[in-house]
Amino acid sequence: MKILAYDRVEKPVLDQLKEKHDVLFFKNIDPSSDPEFLNALSEAEGIIGLALPVNQELLEKAPNLKIVSNVSVGYNNLDIPELTKRNIMATNTPGILTDTVADMAFGLILATARRIPELDYFVKSGQWTQSLTEEHYGVDVHHKKLGIIGMGRIGNAISQRAHFGFHMDILYHSRTRKLDAEEKYDATYKSLDDLLRESDFVCLITPLTKETEGMIGRREFQLMKDSAIFINASRGKTVVEQDLIDALKNNEIRAAGLDVFEQEPVEPDNELLIMKNVVTLPHIGSSSHETELKMSELAAENLEAGLSGRKPPNLLNPQVWEKLE
Ligand code: NAP
Ligand code: GLV
């Protein structure tokens, strides 16, 4: 079968796919204009990859497509209604990356609170020449209030670390109550505004959807404590980035830890990059060696199932399967 693979599929998985299929791999190209990509798209029966924008425009050029297999849990790059209309299956990779992303989010909590990158630079650049003053102090993480927006798989895994490891009080906001998390982590459901008002750390980990786009902006930063630390591990566009910059400049919050940005890769002149109280990562939440491999393997399993007439384990649009059955 003809498969179009788009950055990122791990090499062992790509090699296995190549043994069985006619696979073309693309990286660092413009998918709207690269002639080789467009040619491969016109013949492709399956697509596997990360963050390829699969929309009406792309689908018009892919008449033979049966399945799009995302190598990520988030699927805001896929136009699901358009795929469903065309009877094309869409899949993602939930679950296997949950702990890895939670570790990273917790890393951002610790790094911002204890100013780890800033003080690492302080030591390495030879500025540690005399005894320290309160100017260099951070704030505690343990026993503080952590507000999780989006109590799904990753939100739960962050809560587990916070509750059992750091004795934090968990507040959460989701579309629905999570009685399981309330029982396991002693988590308390809050309206969004109450969560923002009460939390010492606000951690955003929802999917990017029409409802969550720009959900944290000027009003929300103003509701947060001046001492609050804001962590975004979801998608850049869930936050109005200019409002975050303003909130940091105006000392409306203490610090931010960011794995995601409105524009990725981030523009070099983005003001967030020169703020000492902002810790940045290059959208690397799930990118440990182990988890990247597992994600590629699961995405390949989804792809193989869809291409061979079996129901993919992580089908996002079951309506297509019902029609095929
Ligand atoms: P999940 O299990 O589906 O959890 C998402 C949670 O967000 C659900 O609890 C959902 O609430 C909640 N939610 C959705 N819309 C909401 C809204 N409008 N207001 C409040 N809560 C809302 O997904 P997951 O596996 O935890 O992943 C979550 C997201 O993390 C992904 O979609 C992706 O964008 C991001 N992510 C980022 C990285 C990274 O590298 N930084 C890696 C993996 C994932 P209900 O259950 O009540 O519907
Ligand atoms: C990564 O960002 C994912 O959604 O898996």
CSV table of C-alpha atoms and ligand atoms in Angstrom, one decimal:
chain,number,residue,atom,x,y,z
A,1,MET,CA,0.0,0.0,0.0
A,2,LYS,CA,1.1,3.6,-0.6
A,3,ILE,CA,1.9,5.4,2.6
A,4,LEU,CA,3.0,9.0,3.2
A,5,ALA,CA,5.0,9.4,6.4
A,6,TYR,CA,5.5,12.9,7.7
A,7,ASP,CA,7.9,13.9,10.5
A,8,ARG,CA,7.9,12.3,13.2
A,9,VAL,CA,8.0,8.5,12.8
A,10,GLU,CA,10.8,6.8,14.7
A,11,LYS,CA,13.3,4.9,12.4
A,12,PRO,CA,12.7,1.3,13.6
A,13,VAL,CA,9.0,1.8,12.9
A,14,LEU,CA,9.6,3.5,9.6
A,15,ASP,CA,11.9,0.6,8.6
A,16,GLN,CA,9.2,-1.9,9.5
A,17,LEU,CA,6.6,0.0,7.5
A,18,LYS,CA,8.9,0.1,4.5
A,19,GLU,CA,9.3,-3.7,4.6
A,20,LYS,CA,5.6,-4.1,3.9
A,21,HIS,CA,4.5,-0.9,2.1
A,22,ASP,CA,5.6,1.6,-0.4
A,23,VAL,CA,6.5,4.4,2.0
A,24,LEU,CA,7.7,8.0,1.2
A,25,PHE,CA,9.0,10.0,4.2
A,26,PHE,CA,8.9,13.8,4.3
A,27,LYS,CA,10.5,16.2,6.8
A,28,ASN,CA,11.0,19.9,6.8
A,29,ILE,CA,8.9,20.6,3.7
A,30,ASP,CA,6.0,22.8,3.0
A,31,PRO,CA,3.1,20.4,2.7
A,32,SER,CA,1.0,22.9,0.7
A,33,SER,CA,3.6,23.3,-2.1
A,34,ASP,CA,6.3,20.6,-2.1
A,35,PRO,CA,5.9,18.9,-5.5
A,36,GLU,CA,7.1,15.5,-4.3
A,37,PHE,CA,4.8,15.6,-1.3
A,38,LEU,CA,1.8,16.6,-3.4
A,39,ASN,CA,2.6,13.8,-5.8
A,40,ALA,CA,2.8,11.3,-2.9
A,41,LEU,CA,-0.4,12.7,-1.5
A,42,SER,CA,-2.3,12.1,-4.7
A,43,GLU,CA,-1.6,8.3,-4.4
A,44,ALA,CA,-1.5,7.8,-0.6
A,45,GLU,CA,-3.8,5.4,1.0
A,46,GLY,CA,-2.5,6.1,4.5
A,47,ILE,CA,-0.8,9.0,6.2
A,48,ILE,CA,1.3,8.6,9.4
A,49,GLY,CA,2.9,11.6,11.2
A,50,LEU,CA,2.9,14.4,13.7
A,51,ALA,CA,1.0,17.7,13.3
A,52,LEU,CA,0.4,17.6,9.6
A,53,PRO,CA,-2.5,20.0,9.0
A,54,VAL,CA,-5.1,17.7,7.5
A,55,ASN,CA,-7.9,20.0,6.2
A,56,GLN,CA,-10.2,20.3,3.3
A,57,GLU,CA,-7.5,21.7,1.1
A,58,LEU,CA,-5.1,18.8,1.7
A,59,LEU,CA,-7.9,16.2,1.5
A,60,GLU,CA,-9.0,17.5,-2.0
A,61,LYS,CA,-5.5,16.3,-3.2
A,62,ALA,CA,-5.7,12.9,-1.5
A,63,PRO,CA,-8.4,10.9,-3.4
A,64,ASN,CA,-7.3,7.5,-2.3
A,65,LEU,CA,-6.8,8.2,1.4
A,66,LYS,CA,-8.3,5.6,3.9
A,67,ILE,CA,-6.7,6.6,7.2
A,68,VAL,CA,-4.7,9.4,8.8
A,69,SER,CA,-2.7,8.2,11.8
A,70,ASN,CA,-1.5,11.0,14.1
A,71,VAL,CA,1.7,10.3,16.2
A,72,SER,CA,0.3,12.4,19.1
A,73,VAL,CA,-2.7,12.4,21.4
A,74,GLY,CA,-3.7,15.9,20.5
A,75,TYR,CA,-5.4,16.0,17.1
A,76,ASN,CA,-6.2,19.7,16.7
A,77,ASN,CA,-4.3,19.4,13.3
A,78,LEU,CA,-7.0,17.1,12.0
A,79,ASP,CA,-10.4,18.4,10.6
A,80,ILE,CA,-12.4,15.4,11.9
A,81,PRO,CA,-15.8,16.4,10.4
A,82,GLU,CA,-14.1,16.8,7.0
A,83,LEU,CA,-12.4,13.4,7.3
A,84,THR,CA,-15.6,11.8,8.4
A,85,LYS,CA,-17.5,13.3,5.5
A,86,ARG,CA,-15.0,11.7,3.2
A,87,ASN,CA,-15.1,8.3,5.0
A,88,ILE,CA,-11.4,8.6,6.0
A,89,MET,CA,-10.5,7.2,9.4
A,90,ALA,CA,-8.5,9.3,11.9
A,91,THR,CA,-6.5,8.0,14.9
A,92,ASN,CA,-4.2,9.3,17.7
A,93,THR,CA,-1.9,7.8,20.4
A,94,PRO,CA,-3.6,8.3,23.8
A,95,GLY,CA,-2.4,6.9,27.1
A,96,ILE,CA,1.1,5.7,26.4
A,97,LEU,CA,2.6,9.2,26.7
A,98,THR,CA,0.6,10.3,29.8
A,99,ASP,CA,3.3,9.8,32.4
A,100,THR,CA,6.1,11.2,30.3
A,101,VAL,CA,4.1,14.5,29.7
A,102,ALA,CA,3.2,14.6,33.4
A,103,ASP,CA,6.9,14.3,34.3
A,104,MET,CA,7.7,17.2,32.0
A,105,ALA,CA,4.8,19.4,33.4
A,106,PHE,CA,6.1,18.7,36.9
A,107,GLY,CA,9.6,19.6,35.7
A,108,LEU,CA,8.2,23.0,34.6
A,109,ILE,CA,6.5,23.4,38.0
A,110,LEU,CA,9.8,22.8,39.9
A,111,ALA,CA,12.0,24.7,37.4
A,112,THR,CA,9.8,27.9,37.6
A,113,ALA,CA,9.2,27.8,41.4
A,114,ARG,CA,12.9,27.1,42.3
A,115,ARG,CA,14.2,29.1,39.3
A,116,ILE,CA,16.4,26.2,38.2
A,117,PRO,CA,17.4,27.4,34.7
A,118,GLU,CA,18.1,30.9,35.8
A,119,LEU,CA,20.2,29.8,38.8
A,120,ASP,CA,22.0,27.2,36.7
A,121,TYR,CA,23.1,30.1,34.4
A,122,PHE,CA,24.0,32.2,37.5
A,123,VAL,CA,26.4,29.5,38.6
A,124,LYS,CA,27.9,28.6,35.2
A,125,SER,CA,28.4,32.2,34.2
A,126,GLY,CA,30.6,32.8,37.3
A,127,GLN,CA,28.2,35.1,39.1
A,128,TRP,CA,28.2,33.0,42.3
A,129,THR,CA,31.0,34.9,43.9
A,130,GLN,CA,29.5,35.6,47.3
A,131,SER,CA,26.8,34.4,49.7
A,132,LEU,CA,23.3,34.5,48.4
A,133,THR,CA,20.5,36.9,49.3
A,134,GLU,CA,16.7,36.6,49.1
A,135,GLU,CA,17.0,37.9,45.6
A,136,HIS,CA,17.9,34.4,44.6
A,137,TYR,CA,15.3,32.6,46.6
A,138,GLY,CA,12.5,30.6,44.9
A,139,VAL,CA,9.1,29.6,46.3
A,140,ASP,CA,8.0,26.2,47.7
A,141,VAL,CA,6.1,23.7,45.6
A,142,HIS,CA,5.2,21.2,48.4
A,143,HIS,CA,2.0,21.8,50.3
A,144,LYS,CA,0.9,24.5,47.8
A,145,LYS,CA,-2.4,24.6,45.8
A,146,LEU,CA,-2.2,23.2,42.3
A,147,GLY,CA,-5.0,24.1,39.9
A,148,ILE,CA,-5.4,21.7,37.0
A,149,ILE,CA,-7.4,22.9,34.0
A,150,GLY,CA,-8.3,19.7,32.1
A,151,MET,CA,-8.5,16.8,34.4
A,152,GLY,CA,-8.0,14.1,31.8
A,153,ARG,CA,-5.4,11.4,31.6
A,154,ILE,CA,-2.4,13.8,31.9
A,155,GLY,CA,-4.2,16.1,34.4
A,156,ASN,CA,-4.7,12.9,36.6
A,157,ALA,CA,-1.0,11.9,36.2
A,158,ILE,CA,0.1,15.4,37.3
A,159,SER,CA,-2.3,15.3,40.2
A,160,GLN,CA,-0.9,11.9,41.3
A,161,ARG,CA,2.6,13.4,41.4
A,162,ALA,CA,1.5,16.5,43.2
A,163,HIS,CA,-0.7,14.8,45.8
A,164,PHE,CA,1.5,11.8,46.7
A,165,GLY,CA,4.9,13.3,46.1
A,166,PHE,CA,4.5,16.9,47.1
A,167,HIS,CA,1.5,16.9,49.4
A,168,MET,CA,-0.2,19.6,47.3
A,169,ASP,CA,-3.9,20.5,47.4
A,170,ILE,CA,-5.4,19.7,44.1
A,171,LEU,CA,-8.1,22.0,42.6
A,172,TYR,CA,-9.4,21.2,39.1
A,173,HIS,CA,-11.6,22.4,36.4
A,174,SER,CA,-13.0,20.3,33.5
A,175,ARG,CA,-16.2,20.1,31.5
A,176,THR,CA,-17.4,17.3,33.8
A,177,ARG,CA,-16.7,16.4,37.5
A,178,LYS,CA,-14.1,13.6,38.0
A,179,LEU,CA,-15.2,11.7,41.1
A,180,ASP,CA,-12.3,9.3,40.6
A,181,ALA,CA,-9.7,12.1,40.9
A,182,GLU,CA,-11.6,13.6,43.8
A,183,GLU,CA,-11.3,10.2,45.6
A,184,LYS,CA,-7.8,9.3,44.6
A,185,TYR,CA,-6.1,12.7,45.0
A,186,ASP,CA,-8.5,14.5,47.3
A,187,ALA,CA,-9.1,16.9,44.4
A,188,THR,CA,-11.7,19.6,44.6
A,189,TYR,CA,-13.8,20.7,41.6
A,190,LYS,CA,-13.9,24.5,41.0
A,191,SER,CA,-15.3,26.9,38.5
A,192,LEU,CA,-12.6,28.2,36.3
A,193,ASP,CA,-12.7,31.6,38.0
A,194,ASP,CA,-12.4,30.2,41.5
A,195,LEU,CA,-9.6,27.9,40.4
A,196,LEU,CA,-7.7,30.9,39.0
A,197,ARG,CA,-8.3,33.0,42.1
A,198,GLU,CA,-7.2,30.3,44.6
A,199,SER,CA,-4.3,28.4,42.9
A,200,ASP,CA,-0.6,28.9,43.6
A,201,PHE,CA,0.2,27.0,40.4
A,202,VAL,CA,-2.2,27.0,37.4
A,203,CYS,CA,-1.5,24.1,35.0
A,204,LEU,CA,-3.3,24.1,31.6
A,205,ILE,CA,-3.6,20.7,30.0
A,206,THR,CA,-6.8,20.6,27.8
A,207,PRO,CA,-6.9,19.8,24.2
A,208,LEU,CA,-7.0,22.7,21.7
A,209,THR,CA,-10.6,23.0,20.5
A,210,LYS,CA,-13.0,25.9,19.5
A,211,GLU,CA,-14.0,26.1,23.2
A,212,THR,CA,-10.4,26.2,24.6
A,213,GLU,CA,-8.8,28.4,22.0
A,214,GLY,CA,-7.7,31.6,23.9
A,215,MET,CA,-9.4,30.4,27.1
A,216,ILE,CA,-6.6,32.0,29.2
A,217,GLY,CA,-6.2,35.7,28.5
A,218,ARG,CA,-6.1,39.1,30.2
A,219,ARG,CA,-9.1,38.5,32.4
A,220,GLU,CA,-7.9,35.1,33.5
A,221,PHE,CA,-4.4,36.3,34.3
A,222,GLN,CA,-5.9,39.2,36.3
A,223,LEU,CA,-7.9,36.7,38.3
A,224,MET,CA,-4.7,34.8,39.3
A,225,LYS,CA,-2.8,35.6,42.4
A,226,ASP,CA,0.2,38.0,41.8
A,227,SER,CA,2.3,35.1,43.2
A,228,ALA,CA,0.8,32.5,40.8
A,229,ILE,CA,3.0,30.4,38.5
A,230,PHE,CA,1.3,29.5,35.2
A,231,ILE,CA,2.2,26.3,33.3
A,232,ASN,CA,1.0,25.6,29.8
A,233,ALA,CA,1.5,22.0,28.5
A,234,SER,CA,-1.6,21.9,26.3
A,235,ARG,CA,-1.2,23.8,23.0
A,236,GLY,CA,0.0,27.4,22.5
A,237,LYS,CA,-3.3,28.7,21.2
A,238,THR,CA,-5.2,27.9,24.4
A,239,VAL,CA,-3.5,31.0,25.7
A,240,VAL,CA,-3.6,34.6,24.4
A,241,GLU,CA,0.2,34.9,24.3
A,242,GLN,CA,0.4,38.7,24.2
A,243,ASP,CA,-1.8,38.7,27.4
A,244,LEU,CA,0.6,36.3,29.1
A,245,ILE,CA,3.5,38.6,28.2
A,246,ASP,CA,1.6,41.6,29.6
A,247,ALA,CA,0.7,39.8,32.8
A,248,LEU,CA,4.4,38.9,33.3
A,249,LYS,CA,5.5,42.4,32.5
A,250,ASN,CA,3.0,43.9,34.9
A,251,ASN,CA,3.8,41.4,37.7
A,252,GLU,CA,0.2,40.1,37.6
A,253,ILE,CA,1.7,36.6,38.0
A,254,ARG,CA,5.1,35.5,39.2
A,255,ALA,CA,6.4,33.2,36.5
A,256,ALA,CA,5.5,30.9,33.6
A,257,GLY,CA,6.6,27.5,32.4
A,258,LEU,CA,5.8,26.9,28.8
A,259,ASP,CA,6.2,23.8,26.6
A,260,VAL,CA,4.0,25.2,23.8
A,261,PHE,CA,3.6,28.5,21.9
A,262,GLU,CA,1.2,30.3,19.6
A,263,GLN,CA,3.8,29.9,16.8
A,264,GLU,CA,6.1,26.8,16.8
A,265,PRO,CA,9.0,26.8,16.4
A,266,VAL,CA,8.9,30.0,18.5
A,267,GLU,CA,9.9,33.3,16.8
A,268,PRO,CA,13.3,34.4,18.0
A,269,ASP,CA,12.1,37.8,18.8
A,270,ASN,CA,9.3,36.5,21.1
A,271,GLU,CA,9.5,38.6,24.3
A,272,LEU,CA,8.9,35.5,26.4
A,273,LEU,CA,12.4,34.3,25.5
A,274,ILE,CA,14.2,37.2,27.3
A,275,MET,CA,12.2,37.0,30.5
A,276,LYS,CA,14.1,35.4,33.4
A,277,ASN,CA,10.9,34.2,35.1
A,278,VAL,CA,9.8,32.2,32.0
A,279,VAL,CA,11.1,28.7,31.6
A,280,THR,CA,10.7,27.4,28.0
A,281,LEU,CA,10.8,24.0,26.3
A,282,PRO,CA,10.4,23.2,22.6
A,283,HIS,CA,7.1,21.3,22.7
A,284,ILE,CA,8.9,18.2,24.0
A,285,GLY,CA,6.3,16.9,26.6
A,286,SER,CA,6.1,13.4,25.2
A,287,SER,CA,9.6,13.2,23.7
A,288,SER,CA,11.6,10.7,25.8
A,289,HIS,CA,13.3,8.0,23.7
A,290,GLU,CA,11.0,5.4,25.2
A,291,THR,CA,7.7,7.2,24.7
A,292,GLU,CA,8.5,8.5,21.2
A,293,LEU,CA,9.1,4.9,20.1
A,294,LYS,CA,5.9,3.7,21.7
A,295,MET,CA,3.9,6.5,20.0
A,296,SER,CA,5.3,5.6,16.6
A,297,GLU,CA,4.5,1.9,17.2
A,298,LEU,CA,1.0,2.6,18.3
A,299,ALA,CA,0.5,5.0,15.3
A,300,ALA,CA,1.8,2.2,13.0
A,301,GLU,CA,-0.6,-0.3,14.6
A,302,ASN,CA,-3.5,2.1,14.0
A,303,LEU,CA,-2.4,2.6,10.4
A,304,GLU,CA,-2.0,-1.1,9.7
A,305,ALA,CA,-5.4,-1.9,11.2
A,306,GLY,CA,-7.1,0.7,9.1
A,307,LEU,CA,-5.4,-0.3,5.9
A,308,SER,CA,-6.2,-4.0,6.4
A,309,GLY,CA,-9.9,-3.6,7.2
A,310,ARG,CA,-9.6,-4.0,11.0
A,311,LYS,CA,-10.9,-1.4,13.4
A,312,PRO,CA,-8.0,0.8,14.6
A,313,PRO,CA,-7.6,0.7,18.4
A,314,ASN,CA,-7.6,4.5,18.7
A,315,LEU,CA,-10.2,5.5,16.1
A,316,LEU,CA,-11.4,9.1,16.5
A,317,ASN,CA,-14.3,9.0,14.1
A,318,PRO,CA,-16.1,5.6,14.7
A,319,GLN,CA,-18.9,6.8,12.3
A,320,VAL,CA,-16.6,5.9,9.4
A,321,TRP,CA,-16.1,2.4,10.7
A,322,GLU,CA,-19.8,1.9,11.2
A,323,LYS,CA,-20.3,2.7,7.5
A,324,LEU,CA,-17.5,0.4,6.4
A,325,GLU,CA,-18.8,-2.6,8.5
B,1,NAP,P1,-7.8,13.8,27.8
B,1,NAP,O1,-7.6,12.6,28.6
B,1,NAP,O2,-8.8,13.8,26.7
B,1,NAP,O3,-8.0,15.0,28.8
B,1,NAP,C1,-8.4,16.3,28.3
B,1,NAP,C2,-9.2,17.0,29.5
B,1,NAP,O4,-9.5,18.3,29.1
B,1,NAP,C3,-10.5,16.3,29.8
B,1,NAP,O5,-10.6,16.0,31.1
B,1,NAP,C4,-11.6,17.3,29.3
B,1,NAP,O6,-12.7,17.3,30.2
B,1,NAP,C5,-10.8,18.6,29.5
B,1,NAP,N1,-11.4,19.6,28.7
B,1,NAP,C6,-11.8,19.6,27.4
B,1,NAP,N2,-12.3,20.8,27.0
B,1,NAP,C7,-12.4,21.5,28.1
B,1,NAP,C8,-12.9,22.8,28.4
B,1,NAP,N3,-13.5,23.6,27.4
B,1,NAP,N4,-12.8,23.3,29.6
B,1,NAP,C9,-12.2,22.5,30.6
B,1,NAP,N5,-11.7,21.3,30.4
B,1,NAP,C10,-11.8,20.8,29.2
B,1,NAP,O7,-6.4,14.2,27.1
B,1,NAP,P2,-4.9,14.0,27.6
B,1,NAP,O8,-4.4,12.7,27.1
B,1,NAP,O9,-4.9,14.3,29.0
B,1,NAP,O10,-4.2,15.2,26.7
B,1,NAP,C11,-4.6,16.5,26.9
B,1,NAP,C12,-4.0,17.4,25.9
B,1,NAP,O11,-2.6,17.6,26.3
B,1,NAP,C13,-3.9,16.9,24.4
B,1,NAP,O12,-5.1,17.1,23.7
B,1,NAP,C14,-2.7,17.8,23.9
B,1,NAP,O13,-3.2,19.0,23.4
B,1,NAP,C15,-1.9,18.1,25.1
B,1,NAP,N6,-0.6,17.4,25.1
B,1,NAP,C16,0.5,18.1,25.0
B,1,NAP,C17,1.8,17.5,25.0
B,1,NAP,C18,3.0,18.2,25.0
B,1,NAP,O14,4.0,17.7,24.5
B,1,NAP,N7,3.1,19.4,25.5
B,1,NAP,C19,1.8,16.1,25.0
B,1,NAP,C20,0.6,15.3,25.0
B,1,NAP,C21,-0.6,16.0,25.1
B,1,NAP,P3,-13.9,16.3,30.1
B,1,NAP,O15,-13.3,15.0,30.4
B,1,NAP,O16,-14.8,16.8,31.2
B,1,NAP,O17,-14.5,16.4,28.7
B,2,GLV,C1,1.8,16.1,21.8
B,2,GLV,O1,1.8,17.3,21.9
B,2,GLV,C2,0.7,15.3,21.8
B,2,GLV,O2,-0.5,15.8,21.7
B,2,GLV,O3,0.8,14.1,21.8
